[in-house]
mmCIF file of C-alpha atoms and ligand atoms in Angstrom:
data_model
loop_
_atom_site.group_PDB
_atom_site.id
_atom_site.type_symbol
_atom_site.label_atom_id
_atom_site.label_comp_id
_atom_site.label_asym_id
_atom_site.label_seq_id
_atom_site.Cartn_x
_atom_site.Cartn_y
_atom_site.Cartn_z
ATOM 1 C CA MET N 843 -33.393 -191.613 -27.956
ATOM 2 C CA SER N 844 -34.295 -188.156 -26.578
ATOM 3 C CA LYS N 845 -34.041 -187.608 -22.818
ATOM 4 C CA GLN N 846 -35.535 -184.788 -20.888
ATOM 5 C CA VAL N 847 -33.278 -182.626 -18.792
ATOM 6 C CA LEU N 848 -34.530 -180.025 -16.395
ATOM 7 C CA THR N 849 -32.665 -177.706 -14.187
ATOM 8 C CA GLY N 850 -33.024 -174.128 -12.924
ATOM 9 C CA MET N 851 -31.803 -171.065 -11.009
ATOM 10 C CA ARG N 852 -33.558 -168.571 -9.033
ATOM 11 C CA THR N 853 -33.675 -165.083 -10.572
ATOM 12 C CA THR N 854 -32.077 -163.173 -7.729
ATOM 13 C CA GLY N 855 -29.204 -161.406 -9.376
ATOM 14 C CA SER N 856 -26.366 -161.735 -11.921
ATOM 15 C CA LEU N 857 -24.092 -164.815 -11.877
ATOM 16 C CA HIS N 858 -20.544 -165.368 -10.995
ATOM 17 C CA LEU N 859 -17.777 -168.052 -11.254
ATOM 18 C CA GLY N 860 -19.402 -170.010 -8.376
ATOM 19 C CA HIS N 861 -22.496 -170.559 -10.620
ATOM 20 C CA TYR N 862 -20.184 -171.521 -13.490
ATOM 21 C CA VAL N 863 -18.291 -174.222 -11.466
ATOM 22 C CA GLY N 864 -21.332 -175.469 -9.574
ATOM 23 C CA ALA N 865 -23.851 -175.544 -12.345
ATOM 24 C CA LEU N 866 -23.219 -173.976 -15.736
ATOM 25 C CA LYS N 867 -20.209 -176.054 -16.632
ATOM 26 C CA GLN N 868 -22.350 -179.210 -16.444
ATOM 27 C CA TRP N 869 -25.220 -177.623 -18.227
ATOM 28 C CA LEU N 870 -22.923 -176.951 -21.082
ATOM 29 C CA ASP N 871 -21.909 -180.593 -21.315
ATOM 30 C CA VAL N 872 -25.497 -181.608 -21.277
ATOM 31 C CA GLN N 873 -26.629 -179.243 -23.894
ATOM 32 C CA ALA N 874 -23.786 -180.459 -26.222
ATOM 33 C CA ASP N 875 -25.665 -183.830 -26.659
ATOM 34 C CA PRO N 876 -28.433 -183.173 -29.162
ATOM 35 C CA ASN N 877 -30.336 -186.193 -27.706
ATOM 36 C CA ASN N 878 -30.816 -184.254 -24.454
ATOM 37 C CA ASN N 879 -33.852 -182.096 -24.571
ATOM 38 C CA CYS N 880 -32.876 -179.343 -22.158
ATOM 39 C CA PHE N 881 -35.143 -177.119 -20.055
ATOM 40 C CA PHE N 882 -33.338 -174.244 -18.157
ATOM 41 C CA LEU N 883 -35.655 -172.891 -15.740
ATOM 42 C CA LEU N 884 -35.679 -169.134 -14.681
ATOM 43 C CA ALA N 885 -37.156 -169.721 -11.301
ATOM 44 C CA ASP N 886 -38.878 -166.389 -10.647
ATOM 45 C CA VAL N 887 -41.622 -167.792 -8.476
ATOM 46 C CA GLN N 888 -39.026 -169.646 -6.308
ATOM 47 C CA ALA N 889 -37.117 -166.327 -6.064
ATOM 48 C CA TYR N 890 -40.009 -165.114 -3.963
ATOM 49 C CA THR N 891 -39.127 -167.698 -1.192
ATOM 50 C CA THR N 892 -36.180 -165.246 -0.295
ATOM 51 C CA HIS N 893 -36.838 -161.972 -2.098
ATOM 52 C CA ALA N 894 -40.630 -161.293 -1.719
ATOM 53 C CA ASP N 895 -39.856 -157.722 -0.852
ATOM 54 C CA ASN N 896 -38.091 -157.058 -4.126
ATOM 55 C CA PRO N 897 -40.321 -157.835 -7.157
ATOM 56 C CA SER N 898 -38.312 -155.432 -9.436
ATOM 57 C CA LEU N 899 -35.054 -157.261 -8.575
ATOM 58 C CA ILE N 900 -36.655 -160.530 -9.479
ATOM 59 C CA ARG N 901 -37.827 -159.058 -12.848
ATOM 60 C CA THR N 902 -34.460 -157.490 -13.840
ATOM 61 C CA SER N 903 -32.648 -160.555 -12.867
ATOM 62 C CA ILE N 904 -34.497 -162.547 -15.451
ATOM 63 C CA HIS N 905 -32.601 -160.423 -18.087
ATOM 64 C CA GLU N 906 -29.394 -160.701 -16.119
ATOM 65 C CA VAL N 907 -29.478 -164.404 -15.720
ATOM 66 C CA VAL N 908 -30.408 -164.947 -19.433
ATOM 67 C CA LEU N 909 -27.444 -162.773 -20.509
ATOM 68 C CA ASP N 910 -25.199 -164.645 -18.105
ATOM 69 C CA TRP N 911 -26.415 -167.974 -19.502
ATOM 70 C CA LEU N 912 -25.716 -166.755 -23.080
ATOM 71 C CA ALA N 913 -22.281 -165.480 -21.822
ATOM 72 C CA ALA N 914 -21.423 -168.870 -20.343
ATOM 73 C CA GLY N 915 -22.361 -170.497 -23.734
ATOM 74 C CA LEU N 916 -25.792 -171.931 -23.278
ATOM 75 C CA ASN N 917 -27.401 -171.702 -26.628
ATOM 76 C CA PRO N 918 -31.205 -171.360 -27.074
ATOM 77 C CA ASN N 919 -30.802 -171.419 -30.846
ATOM 78 C CA LEU N 920 -30.100 -175.158 -30.547
ATOM 79 C CA GLY N 921 -33.268 -177.059 -31.139
ATOM 80 C CA ASN N 922 -32.785 -178.999 -27.888
ATOM 81 C CA VAL N 923 -32.366 -175.916 -25.580
ATOM 82 C CA HIS N 924 -35.237 -174.062 -24.004
ATOM 83 C CA PHE N 925 -34.979 -171.237 -21.595
ATOM 84 C CA VAL N 926 -38.276 -171.390 -19.478
ATOM 85 C CA LEU N 927 -39.885 -168.901 -17.419
ATOM 86 C CA GLN N 928 -41.328 -170.571 -14.272
ATOM 87 C CA SER N 929 -44.154 -168.004 -13.461
ATOM 88 C CA ALA N 930 -45.557 -168.323 -17.090
ATOM 89 C CA ILE N 931 -46.461 -171.923 -16.804
ATOM 90 C CA THR N 932 -49.700 -171.924 -14.969
ATOM 91 C CA ALA N 933 -50.201 -175.630 -15.300
ATOM 92 C CA ARG N 934 -47.023 -176.021 -13.141
ATOM 93 C CA SER N 935 -48.737 -174.334 -10.137
ATOM 94 C CA GLN N 936 -51.748 -176.756 -10.384
ATOM 95 C CA ILE N 937 -49.352 -179.710 -10.591
ATOM 96 C CA TYR N 938 -47.754 -178.389 -7.446
ATOM 97 C CA GLN N 939 -51.134 -178.110 -5.838
ATOM 98 C CA TYR N 940 -52.056 -181.688 -6.532
ATOM 99 C CA LEU N 941 -48.596 -182.836 -5.219
ATOM 100 C CA THR N 942 -49.248 -181.033 -1.878
ATOM 101 C CA MET N 943 -52.135 -183.475 -1.245
ATOM 102 C CA ILE N 944 -49.630 -186.480 -1.117
ATOM 103 C CA ALA N 945 -46.603 -184.556 0.394
ATOM 104 C CA THR N 946 -46.485 -184.664 4.243
ATOM 105 C CA MET N 947 -45.457 -181.799 6.548
ATOM 106 C CA GLY N 948 -43.015 -184.136 8.381
ATOM 107 C CA GLU N 949 -40.998 -184.997 5.353
ATOM 108 C CA VAL N 950 -40.738 -181.345 4.273
ATOM 109 C CA GLU N 951 -39.661 -180.397 7.795
ATOM 110 C CA ARG N 952 -36.954 -183.052 7.629
ATOM 111 C CA ASN N 953 -35.565 -181.554 4.379
ATOM 112 C CA PRO N 954 -32.067 -180.290 5.434
ATOM 113 C CA THR N 955 -32.320 -176.997 3.614
ATOM 114 C CA ILE N 956 -35.688 -176.206 5.024
ATOM 115 C CA LYS N 957 -34.666 -177.251 8.504
ATOM 116 C CA GLU N 958 -31.645 -175.051 8.529
ATOM 117 C CA GLU N 959 -33.253 -171.937 6.844
ATOM 118 C CA ILE N 960 -36.412 -172.172 8.898
ATOM 119 C CA ARG N 961 -34.359 -171.595 12.006
ATOM 120 C CA ARG N 962 -32.758 -168.629 10.404
ATOM 121 C CA GLN N 963 -35.814 -166.895 9.005
ATOM 122 C CA LYS N 964 -37.947 -164.775 11.445
ATOM 123 C CA HIS N 965 -41.285 -165.373 9.614
ATOM 124 C CA PRO N 966 -40.834 -168.233 7.102
ATOM 125 C CA THR N 967 -43.769 -168.155 4.537
ATOM 126 C CA ILE N 968 -45.877 -171.134 3.580
ATOM 127 C CA GLY N 969 -44.364 -170.658 0.010
ATOM 128 C CA PHE N 970 -40.922 -171.110 1.519
ATOM 129 C CA PHE N 971 -41.929 -174.100 3.508
ATOM 130 C CA THR N 972 -43.388 -175.911 0.581
ATOM 131 C CA TYR N 973 -40.813 -174.961 -2.064
ATOM 132 C CA PRO N 974 -39.421 -178.570 -2.116
ATOM 133 C CA VAL N 975 -42.823 -179.645 -3.396
ATOM 134 C CA ASP N 976 -42.895 -176.768 -5.786
ATOM 135 C CA GLN N 977 -39.563 -177.743 -7.109
ATOM 136 C CA VAL N 978 -40.931 -181.357 -7.697
ATOM 137 C CA ALA N 979 -43.535 -179.756 -9.986
ATOM 138 C CA ASP N 980 -40.758 -177.983 -11.908
ATOM 139 C CA ILE N 981 -39.172 -181.274 -12.622
ATOM 140 C CA VAL N 982 -42.101 -183.618 -13.348
ATOM 141 C CA MET N 983 -43.828 -181.076 -15.562
ATOM 142 C CA VAL N 984 -41.607 -182.106 -18.486
ATOM 143 C CA THR N 985 -42.641 -185.770 -18.339
ATOM 144 C CA PRO N 986 -43.479 -186.636 -21.882
ATOM 145 C CA SER N 987 -46.873 -188.175 -22.718
ATOM 146 C CA ASP N 988 -45.233 -191.425 -24.025
ATOM 147 C CA ALA N 989 -42.983 -191.833 -20.961
ATOM 148 C CA THR N 990 -42.459 -195.261 -19.500
ATOM 149 C CA PRO N 991 -41.503 -196.030 -15.878
ATOM 150 C CA ASP N 992 -37.962 -197.090 -16.773
ATOM 151 C CA GLN N 993 -37.048 -193.587 -17.927
ATOM 152 C CA ASN N 994 -36.080 -190.677 -15.884
ATOM 153 C CA ILE N 995 -35.591 -186.938 -15.988
ATOM 154 C CA LEU N 996 -31.922 -185.837 -15.803
ATOM 155 C CA VAL N 997 -31.279 -182.924 -13.342
ATOM 156 C CA PRO N 998 -27.807 -181.444 -13.378
ATOM 157 C CA VAL N 999 -27.277 -179.641 -10.065
ATOM 158 C CA GLY N 1000 -24.861 -178.692 -7.225
ATOM 159 C CA LYS N 1001 -24.504 -181.063 -4.307
ATOM 160 C CA ASP N 1002 -26.760 -178.881 -2.050
ATOM 161 C CA GLN N 1003 -29.740 -179.714 -4.256
ATOM 162 C CA VAL N 1004 -29.448 -183.536 -3.870
ATOM 163 C CA PRO N 1005 -31.946 -183.845 -1.061
ATOM 164 C CA HIS N 1006 -34.557 -182.040 -3.165
ATOM 165 C CA LEU N 1007 -33.981 -184.482 -6.031
ATOM 166 C CA GLU N 1008 -34.328 -187.463 -3.710
ATOM 167 C CA TYR N 1009 -37.685 -185.890 -2.547
ATOM 168 C CA SER N 1010 -38.722 -185.497 -6.135
ATOM 169 C CA ARG N 1011 -38.103 -189.190 -6.710
ATOM 170 C CA GLU N 1012 -40.038 -190.014 -3.638
ATOM 171 C CA LEU N 1013 -43.121 -187.971 -4.444
ATOM 172 C CA ALA N 1014 -43.191 -189.088 -8.204
ATOM 173 C CA ARG N 1015 -43.054 -192.696 -6.977
ATOM 174 C CA ARG N 1016 -45.841 -192.140 -4.406
ATOM 175 C CA PHE N 1017 -48.015 -190.451 -7.003
ATOM 176 C CA ASN N 1018 -47.543 -193.334 -9.415
ATOM 177 C CA ALA N 1019 -48.193 -196.004 -6.796
ATOM 178 C CA ASN N 1020 -51.314 -194.209 -5.562
ATOM 179 C CA TYR N 1021 -52.999 -193.256 -8.835
ATOM 180 C CA GLY N 1022 -51.180 -195.082 -11.661
ATOM 181 C CA PHE N 1023 -48.178 -194.164 -13.601
ATOM 182 C CA VAL N 1024 -47.970 -190.535 -14.786
ATOM 183 C CA LEU N 1025 -44.816 -188.812 -13.449
ATOM 184 C CA LEU N 1026 -41.182 -189.692 -14.320
ATOM 185 C CA GLU N 1027 -38.709 -189.964 -11.457
ATOM 186 C CA CYS N 1028 -35.563 -187.891 -11.720
ATOM 187 C CA LYS N 1029 -31.877 -188.647 -11.596
ATOM 188 C CA GLU N 1030 -29.284 -186.084 -10.438
ATOM 189 C CA LEU N 1031 -26.101 -185.299 -12.229
ATOM 190 C CA VAL N 1032 -23.641 -183.700 -9.757
ATOM 191 C CA GLY N 1033 -20.408 -182.112 -11.037
ATOM 192 C CA GLU N 1034 -17.115 -183.103 -9.643
ATOM 193 C CA VAL N 1035 -16.404 -179.730 -8.204
ATOM 194 C CA GLY N 1036 -19.336 -178.920 -5.907
ATOM 195 C CA ARG N 1037 -18.852 -175.379 -4.762
ATOM 196 C CA LEU N 1038 -16.325 -172.721 -5.232
ATOM 197 C CA VAL N 1039 -15.148 -170.776 -2.127
ATOM 198 C CA GLY N 1040 -15.321 -166.972 -2.277
ATOM 199 C CA THR N 1041 -12.160 -164.943 -3.168
ATOM 200 C CA ASP N 1042 -12.003 -164.086 0.639
ATOM 201 C CA GLY N 1043 -11.606 -167.693 1.525
ATOM 202 C CA ASN N 1044 -15.094 -167.836 2.936
ATOM 203 C CA GLU N 1045 -17.286 -170.855 2.455
ATOM 204 C CA LYS N 1046 -19.478 -169.707 -0.328
ATOM 205 C CA MET N 1047 -18.989 -167.348 -3.235
ATOM 206 C CA SER N 1048 -21.888 -164.889 -3.094
ATOM 207 C CA LYS N 1049 -22.740 -161.472 -4.191
ATOM 208 C CA SER N 1050 -23.843 -160.365 -0.858
ATOM 209 C CA ALA N 1051 -20.455 -161.325 0.606
ATOM 210 C CA GLY N 1052 -18.697 -159.327 -2.083
ATOM 211 C CA ASN N 1053 -16.254 -162.226 -2.761
ATOM 212 C CA THR N 1054 -17.172 -163.124 -6.310
ATOM 213 C CA ILE N 1055 -15.389 -163.255 -9.685
ATOM 214 C CA ASN N 1056 -18.056 -162.206 -12.082
ATOM 215 C CA LEU N 1057 -18.652 -163.685 -15.522
ATOM 216 C CA ASN N 1058 -18.085 -160.186 -16.912
ATOM 217 C CA ASP N 1059 -15.053 -159.074 -14.890
ATOM 218 C CA ALA N 1060 -12.464 -157.100 -16.673
ATOM 219 C CA ASP N 1061 -8.817 -158.566 -16.811
ATOM 220 C CA GLU N 1062 -7.779 -155.862 -14.215
ATOM 221 C CA ASP N 1063 -10.572 -156.981 -11.957
ATOM 222 C CA ILE N 1064 -9.351 -160.477 -12.063
ATOM 223 C CA ARG N 1065 -5.710 -159.642 -11.535
ATOM 224 C CA ALA N 1066 -6.617 -157.571 -8.506
ATOM 225 C CA LYS N 1067 -8.780 -160.209 -6.964
ATOM 226 C CA VAL N 1068 -6.180 -162.999 -7.493
ATOM 227 C CA LYS N 1069 -3.501 -160.722 -6.002
ATOM 228 C CA VAL N 1070 -5.124 -160.394 -2.698
ATOM 229 C CA MET N 1071 -6.099 -164.046 -2.302
ATOM 230 C CA TYR N 1072 -5.052 -165.785 0.906
ATOM 231 C CA THR N 1073 -2.492 -168.335 0.631
ATOM 232 C CA ASP N 1074 -1.007 -170.578 3.406
ATOM 233 C CA PRO N 1075 -0.223 -168.198 6.320
ATOM 234 C CA ASN N 1076 2.239 -170.748 7.938
ATOM 235 C CA ARG N 1077 4.471 -171.017 4.881
ATOM 236 C CA THR N 1078 6.680 -167.963 5.395
ATOM 237 C CA SER N 1079 9.386 -168.702 2.794
ATOM 238 C CA PHE N 1080 8.808 -170.085 -0.648
ATOM 239 C CA ARG N 1081 11.363 -172.725 0.089
ATOM 240 C CA ASP N 1082 9.298 -174.211 2.915
ATOM 241 C CA ALA N 1083 7.293 -177.343 2.257
ATOM 242 C CA GLY N 1084 3.480 -176.925 2.418
ATOM 243 C CA THR N 1085 0.987 -179.089 4.386
ATOM 244 C CA GLU N 1086 -2.356 -180.579 3.647
ATOM 245 C CA ASP N 1087 -3.959 -178.167 6.014
ATOM 246 C CA GLY N 1088 -2.280 -175.296 4.336
ATOM 247 C CA LEU N 1089 -3.341 -176.528 0.902
ATOM 248 C CA ALA N 1090 -7.016 -176.468 2.007
ATOM 249 C CA LYS N 1091 -6.593 -172.769 2.856
ATOM 250 C CA HIS N 1092 -4.519 -171.997 -0.177
ATOM 251 C CA LEU N 1093 -7.022 -170.270 -2.339
ATOM 252 C CA PRO N 1094 -5.114 -169.974 -5.578
ATOM 253 C CA LEU N 1095 -4.196 -173.722 -5.468
ATOM 254 C CA GLN N 1096 -7.938 -174.519 -4.728
ATOM 255 C CA TYR N 1097 -8.981 -172.535 -7.803
ATOM 256 C CA HIS N 1098 -6.348 -174.232 -9.948
ATOM 257 C CA LEU N 1099 -7.826 -177.591 -8.895
ATOM 258 C CA ALA N 1100 -11.339 -176.485 -9.643
ATOM 259 C CA LEU N 1101 -10.738 -174.544 -12.796
ATOM 260 C CA ASN N 1102 -7.415 -175.129 -14.464
ATOM 261 C CA PRO N 1103 -8.372 -176.959 -17.773
ATOM 262 C CA ASN N 1104 -4.735 -178.422 -17.541
ATOM 263 C CA LYS N 1105 -5.383 -180.869 -14.659
ATOM 264 C CA GLU N 1106 -1.836 -182.101 -14.693
ATOM 265 C CA ARG N 1107 -0.504 -178.642 -14.271
ATOM 266 C CA ALA N 1108 -2.807 -178.035 -11.341
ATOM 267 C CA GLU N 1109 -1.490 -181.227 -9.728
ATOM 268 C CA GLU N 1110 2.088 -180.164 -10.388
ATOM 269 C CA LEU N 1111 1.536 -176.817 -8.807
ATOM 270 C CA VAL N 1112 0.141 -178.554 -5.691
ATOM 271 C CA ALA N 1113 3.063 -181.001 -5.589
ATOM 272 C CA ALA N 1114 5.397 -178.045 -5.928
ATOM 273 C CA TYR N 1115 3.707 -176.351 -3.027
ATOM 274 C CA LEU N 1116 3.862 -179.485 -0.843
ATOM 275 C CA GLN N 1117 7.431 -180.069 -1.582
ATOM 276 C CA GLY N 1118 8.548 -176.418 -1.318
ATOM 277 C CA GLY N 1119 10.315 -174.295 -3.883
ATOM 278 C CA ILE N 1120 7.387 -172.508 -5.725
ATOM 279 C CA LYS N 1121 6.505 -168.855 -4.953
ATOM 280 C CA ASP N 1122 2.845 -167.971 -4.350
ATOM 281 C CA VAL N 1123 3.155 -165.296 -6.831
ATOM 282 C CA GLU N 1124 4.005 -167.754 -9.523
ATOM 283 C CA ILE N 1125 0.847 -169.881 -8.711
ATOM 284 C CA LYS N 1126 -1.164 -166.653 -8.658
ATOM 285 C CA ASN N 1127 0.155 -165.443 -11.949
ATOM 286 C CA GLU N 1128 -0.740 -168.669 -13.581
ATOM 287 C CA LEU N 1129 -4.185 -168.616 -12.016
ATOM 288 C CA THR N 1130 -4.700 -165.126 -13.373
ATOM 289 C CA GLU N 1131 -3.968 -166.445 -16.867
ATOM 290 C CA VAL N 1132 -6.347 -169.383 -16.524
ATOM 291 C CA LEU N 1133 -9.100 -167.102 -15.274
ATOM 292 C CA ILE N 1134 -8.614 -164.452 -17.956
ATOM 293 C CA GLU N 1135 -8.719 -167.291 -20.563
ATOM 294 C CA LEU N 1136 -11.946 -168.590 -19.048
ATOM 295 C CA ILE N 1137 -13.673 -165.225 -18.571
ATOM 296 C CA THR N 1138 -12.663 -163.427 -21.727
ATOM 297 C CA PRO N 1139 -14.948 -165.413 -24.088
ATOM 298 C CA MET N 1140 -17.731 -165.058 -21.649
ATOM 299 C CA ARG N 1141 -17.353 -161.333 -21.435
ATOM 300 C CA GLU N 1142 -17.281 -161.087 -25.218
ATOM 301 C CA ARG N 1143 -20.322 -163.192 -25.654
ATOM 302 C CA ARG N 1144 -22.164 -161.213 -23.017
ATOM 303 C CA ALA N 1145 -21.352 -157.896 -24.670
ATOM 304 C CA GLU N 1146 -22.504 -159.442 -27.971
ATOM 305 C CA ALA N 1147 -25.719 -160.619 -26.378
ATOM 306 C CA GLU N 1148 -26.392 -157.311 -24.766
ATOM 307 C CA ARG N 1149 -26.266 -155.755 -28.186
ATOM 308 C CA ASN N 1150 -28.091 -158.318 -30.196
ATOM 309 C CA ALA N 1151 -29.960 -160.899 -28.173
ATOM 310 C CA ASP N 1152 -33.730 -160.668 -27.859
ATOM 311 C CA VAL N 1153 -34.045 -161.788 -24.363
ATOM 312 C CA VAL N 1154 -37.824 -161.656 -24.260
ATOM 313 C CA GLU N 1155 -38.264 -163.607 -27.418
ATOM 314 C CA ILE N 1156 -35.828 -166.287 -26.252
ATOM 315 C CA VAL N 1157 -37.693 -166.699 -23.081
ATOM 316 C CA ARG N 1158 -41.043 -166.619 -24.811
ATOM 317 C CA GLN N 1159 -40.133 -169.296 -27.229
ATOM 318 C CA GLY N 1160 -38.583 -171.600 -24.579
ATOM 319 C CA THR N 1161 -41.743 -171.185 -22.389
ATOM 320 C CA LEU N 1162 -44.027 -171.843 -25.334
ATOM 321 C CA ASP N 1163 -42.027 -175.084 -25.948
ATOM 322 C CA THR N 1164 -42.803 -176.217 -22.386
ATOM 323 C CA ILE N 1165 -46.459 -175.296 -21.770
ATOM 324 C CA PRO N 1166 -48.001 -178.096 -23.820
ATOM 325 C CA LEU N 1167 -45.854 -180.597 -21.967
ATOM 326 C CA ALA N 1168 -46.918 -179.223 -18.543
ATOM 327 C CA GLU N 1169 -50.482 -179.184 -19.550
ATOM 328 C CA GLY N 1170 -50.403 -182.721 -20.681
ATOM 329 C CA VAL N 1171 -48.896 -183.838 -17.415
ATOM 330 C CA LEU N 1172 -51.539 -181.870 -15.545
ATOM 331 C CA GLU N 1173 -54.383 -183.419 -17.527
ATOM 332 C CA ARG N 1174 -52.992 -186.862 -16.914
ATOM 333 C CA MET N 1175 -52.731 -186.137 -13.182
ATOM 334 C CA ARG N 1176 -56.266 -184.964 -13.008
ATOM 335 C CA SER N 1177 -57.446 -188.082 -14.804
ATOM 336 C CA ALA N 1178 -55.423 -190.346 -12.598
ATOM 337 C CA MET N 1179 -56.787 -188.625 -9.608
ATOM 338 C CA HIS N 1180 -60.318 -188.677 -10.716
ATOM 339 C CA LEU N 1181 -60.492 -184.908 -10.757
ATOM 340 C CA ASP N 1182 -61.673 -184.741 -14.284
ATOM 341 C CA PHE N 1183 -65.420 -185.327 -13.570
ATOM 342 C CA PHE N 1184 -66.676 -183.596 -16.772
HETATM 343 N N1 LIG S 387 -33.512 -174.446 -6.116
HETATM 344 C C1 LIG S 387 -32.587 -174.418 -7.139
HETATM 345 C C2 LIG S 387 -31.452 -173.394 -6.677
HETATM 346 O O1 LIG S 387 -31.671 -172.667 -5.732
HETATM 347 C C3 LIG S 387 -33.197 -173.775 -8.395
HETATM 348 C C4 LIG S 387 -34.318 -174.712 -8.998
HETATM 349 C C5 LIG S 387 -35.641 -174.309 -9.068
HETATM 350 C C6 LIG S 387 -34.089 -175.899 -9.489
HETATM 351 N N2 LIG S 387 -36.290 -175.338 -9.660
HETATM 352 C C7 LIG S 387 -35.390 -176.323 -9.961
HETATM 353 C C8 LIG S 387 -33.108 -176.775 -9.696
HETATM 354 C C9 LIG S 387 -35.591 -177.622 -10.549
HETATM 355 C C10 LIG S 387 -33.241 -178.057 -10.222
HETATM 356 C C11 LIG S 387 -34.498 -178.413 -10.637
HETATM 357 O O2 LIG S 387 -30.424 -173.357 -7.237
#
């Protein structure tokens, strides 16, 4: 039986290996099952929560993200895969508005992302504050008309998104309890590797920190980036045994653990480091090979997509596939809420 899957990314720039590990890898697995009806959302409205001063970036990023998705292997030619433009689904905004009537200020204030970010931002907008509710609309808008309460919408995401999904469940449940069953709850699918640290060893791989490996990096870029990666500073001779602490800081080993398709080999390298006897340069050379093997097909697919893909048409089609679903959900919400007087 077919299952709805929805996930998304904000359109705020091109993608890197962190996006691959944290998200795209799981998305590929999900799209491979033809029973999964996959909606991949280009969240250009949500991009305004952080980039309201840069509309042209948000626009060009729609192209970039689509090309990167194609590079990673997402395939909108499959009947079960839809690339969906958030701003083009007007019913979604109305779904959001109705949800705001049952979402409380307190529970949004307690959302960990909101709590942390609101302290950092000087003038947080109302749109920023309410984006957890907006994101619930993203998810529930693909509830099919024949949905039953035992079903759910699958949402493959990184660990950081889990509180948002718990909230989505909570709001859908509340709506259904108040007005009758309309909205499907969601279920998260979190990948085994949550987040990839940047090539400088900092917490998060991000474009602004300049510590990324990009999905279209050339082999030379990859070599250069691996070459300068930090290893264990306390292990001064390759004969020395490593430590668990050192392992946590040893970037090439961490990357092996996250990315080497040969898991056994990754474990072997870790064991060799812990025992002593392996040179960092060997670990790095093997990592370079792993990365080149991973990135090369992506770079090639991206070049091909840049030449031949009709990005606008792909997004138009995926969006048109979604609009009737969202409009159906909106109509059933209005009816349940007695907002359909005529
Ligand atoms: N908030 C997500 C992120 O920043 C993007 C997103 C928007 C999303 N709408 C969504 C993720 C719905 C899952 C479901 O990565």
